[in-house]
Tab-separated table of C-alpha atoms in Angstrom:
chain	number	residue	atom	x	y	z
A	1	UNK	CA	2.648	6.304	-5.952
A	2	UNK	CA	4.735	3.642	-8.296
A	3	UNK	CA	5.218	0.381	-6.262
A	4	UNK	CA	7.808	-2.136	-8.132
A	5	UNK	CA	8.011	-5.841	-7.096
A	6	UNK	CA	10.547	-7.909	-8.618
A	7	UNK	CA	12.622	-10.944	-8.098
A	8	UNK	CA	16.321	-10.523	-7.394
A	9	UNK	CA	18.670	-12.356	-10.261
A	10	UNK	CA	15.711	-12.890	-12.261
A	11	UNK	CA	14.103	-14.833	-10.355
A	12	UNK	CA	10.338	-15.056	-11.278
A	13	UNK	CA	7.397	-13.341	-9.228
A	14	UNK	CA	4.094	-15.892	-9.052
A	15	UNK	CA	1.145	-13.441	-10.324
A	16	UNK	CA	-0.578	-14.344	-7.176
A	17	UNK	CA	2.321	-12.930	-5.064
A	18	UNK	CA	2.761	-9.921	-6.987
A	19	UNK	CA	-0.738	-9.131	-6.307
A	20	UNK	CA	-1.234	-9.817	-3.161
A	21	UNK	CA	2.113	-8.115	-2.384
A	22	UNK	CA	0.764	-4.846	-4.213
A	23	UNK	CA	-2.571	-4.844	-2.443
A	24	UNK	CA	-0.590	-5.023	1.039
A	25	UNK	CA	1.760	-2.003	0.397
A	26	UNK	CA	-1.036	-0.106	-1.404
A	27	UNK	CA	-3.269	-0.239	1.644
A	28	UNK	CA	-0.229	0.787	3.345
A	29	UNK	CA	0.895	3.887	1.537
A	30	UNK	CA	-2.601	5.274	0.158
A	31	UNK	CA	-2.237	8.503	2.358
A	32	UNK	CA	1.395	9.138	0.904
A	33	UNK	CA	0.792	10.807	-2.533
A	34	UNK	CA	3.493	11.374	-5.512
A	35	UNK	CA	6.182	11.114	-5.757
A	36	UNK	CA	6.717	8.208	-3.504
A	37	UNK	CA	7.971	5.033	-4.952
A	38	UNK	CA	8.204	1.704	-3.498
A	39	UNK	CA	10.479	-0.819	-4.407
A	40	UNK	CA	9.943	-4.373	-3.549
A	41	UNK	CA	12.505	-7.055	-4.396
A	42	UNK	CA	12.126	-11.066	-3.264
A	43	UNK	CA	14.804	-13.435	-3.032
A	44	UNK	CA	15.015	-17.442	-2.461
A	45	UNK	CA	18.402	-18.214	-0.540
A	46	UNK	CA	18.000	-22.345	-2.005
A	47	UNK	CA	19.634	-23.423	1.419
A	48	UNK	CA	18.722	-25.931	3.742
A	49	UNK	CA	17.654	-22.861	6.225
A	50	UNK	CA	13.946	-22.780	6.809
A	51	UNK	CA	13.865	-19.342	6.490
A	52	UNK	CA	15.095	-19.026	2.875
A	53	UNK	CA	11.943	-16.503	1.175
A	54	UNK	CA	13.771	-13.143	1.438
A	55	UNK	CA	12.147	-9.410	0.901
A	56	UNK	CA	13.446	-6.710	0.721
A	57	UNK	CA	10.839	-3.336	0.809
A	58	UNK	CA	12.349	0.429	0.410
A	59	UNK	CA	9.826	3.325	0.246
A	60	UNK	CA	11.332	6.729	-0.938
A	61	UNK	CA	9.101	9.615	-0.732
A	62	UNK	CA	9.572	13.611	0.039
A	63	UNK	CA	6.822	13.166	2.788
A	64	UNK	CA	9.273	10.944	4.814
A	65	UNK	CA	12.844	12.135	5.902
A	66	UNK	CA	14.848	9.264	5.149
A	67	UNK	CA	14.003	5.979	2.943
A	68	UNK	CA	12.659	3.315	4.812
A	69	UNK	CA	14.190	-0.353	4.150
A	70	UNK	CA	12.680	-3.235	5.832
A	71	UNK	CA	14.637	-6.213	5.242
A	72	UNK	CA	13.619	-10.054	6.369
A	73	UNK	CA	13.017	-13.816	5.557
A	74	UNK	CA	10.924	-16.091	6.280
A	75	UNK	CA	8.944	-20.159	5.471
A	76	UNK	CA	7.253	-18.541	2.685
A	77	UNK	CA	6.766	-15.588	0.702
A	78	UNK	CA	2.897	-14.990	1.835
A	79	UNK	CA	4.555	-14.770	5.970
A	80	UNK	CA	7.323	-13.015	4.328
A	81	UNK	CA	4.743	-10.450	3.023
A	82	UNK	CA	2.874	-10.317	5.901
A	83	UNK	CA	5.337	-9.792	8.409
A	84	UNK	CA	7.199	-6.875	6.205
A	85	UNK	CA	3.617	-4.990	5.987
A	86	UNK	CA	3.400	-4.713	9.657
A	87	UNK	CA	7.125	-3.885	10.577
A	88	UNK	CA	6.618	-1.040	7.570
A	89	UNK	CA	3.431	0.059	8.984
A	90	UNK	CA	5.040	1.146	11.967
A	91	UNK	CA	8.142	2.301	10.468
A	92	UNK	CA	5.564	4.399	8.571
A	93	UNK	CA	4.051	5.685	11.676
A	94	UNK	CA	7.580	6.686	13.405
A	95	UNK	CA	8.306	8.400	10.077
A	96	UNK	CA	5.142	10.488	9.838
A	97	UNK	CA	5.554	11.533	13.569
């Protein structure tokens, strides 16, 4: 399994995000083995939205039919995180199934 997090444009990761982030998708896709890769990309809209900490998750594997994207924002990256995990937990369930 390769997981990559980066920012879009450049935009730089905190170290505490990236790990975090990589311990949530791990624990996530530990019963997927290679080659599966997961791409995960933030973003920071800089508008007057509350909802402005983007992320953007796609999983590719050959034990899954079709890529799964998950695609959201949110107050912060941490929710942002959080919320993605679960929506690509079950996405990962209706994928296995």
């Amino acid at each position: 399994m390769h997981i990559i997090i980066k920012g879009l444009h450049g935009l730089a990761i905190p170290e505490d995000i990236t790990i975090y982030t990589h311990n949530k998708i791990e624990e996530l896709l530990c019963d997927l083995v290679d080659p599966t890769i997961c791409e995960v990309v933030f973003d920071d809209t800089h508008s007057r939205d509350a909802e402005n900490k983007n992320i953007h998750i796609t999983v590719t594997s050959s034990h899954i039919k079709n890529p799964i994207h998950i695609e959201l924002s949110a107050k912060n990256y941490y929710t942002a995180i959080d919320t993605a995990a679960a929506k690509l937990s079950r996405a990962l369930h209706h994928a296995k199934h």
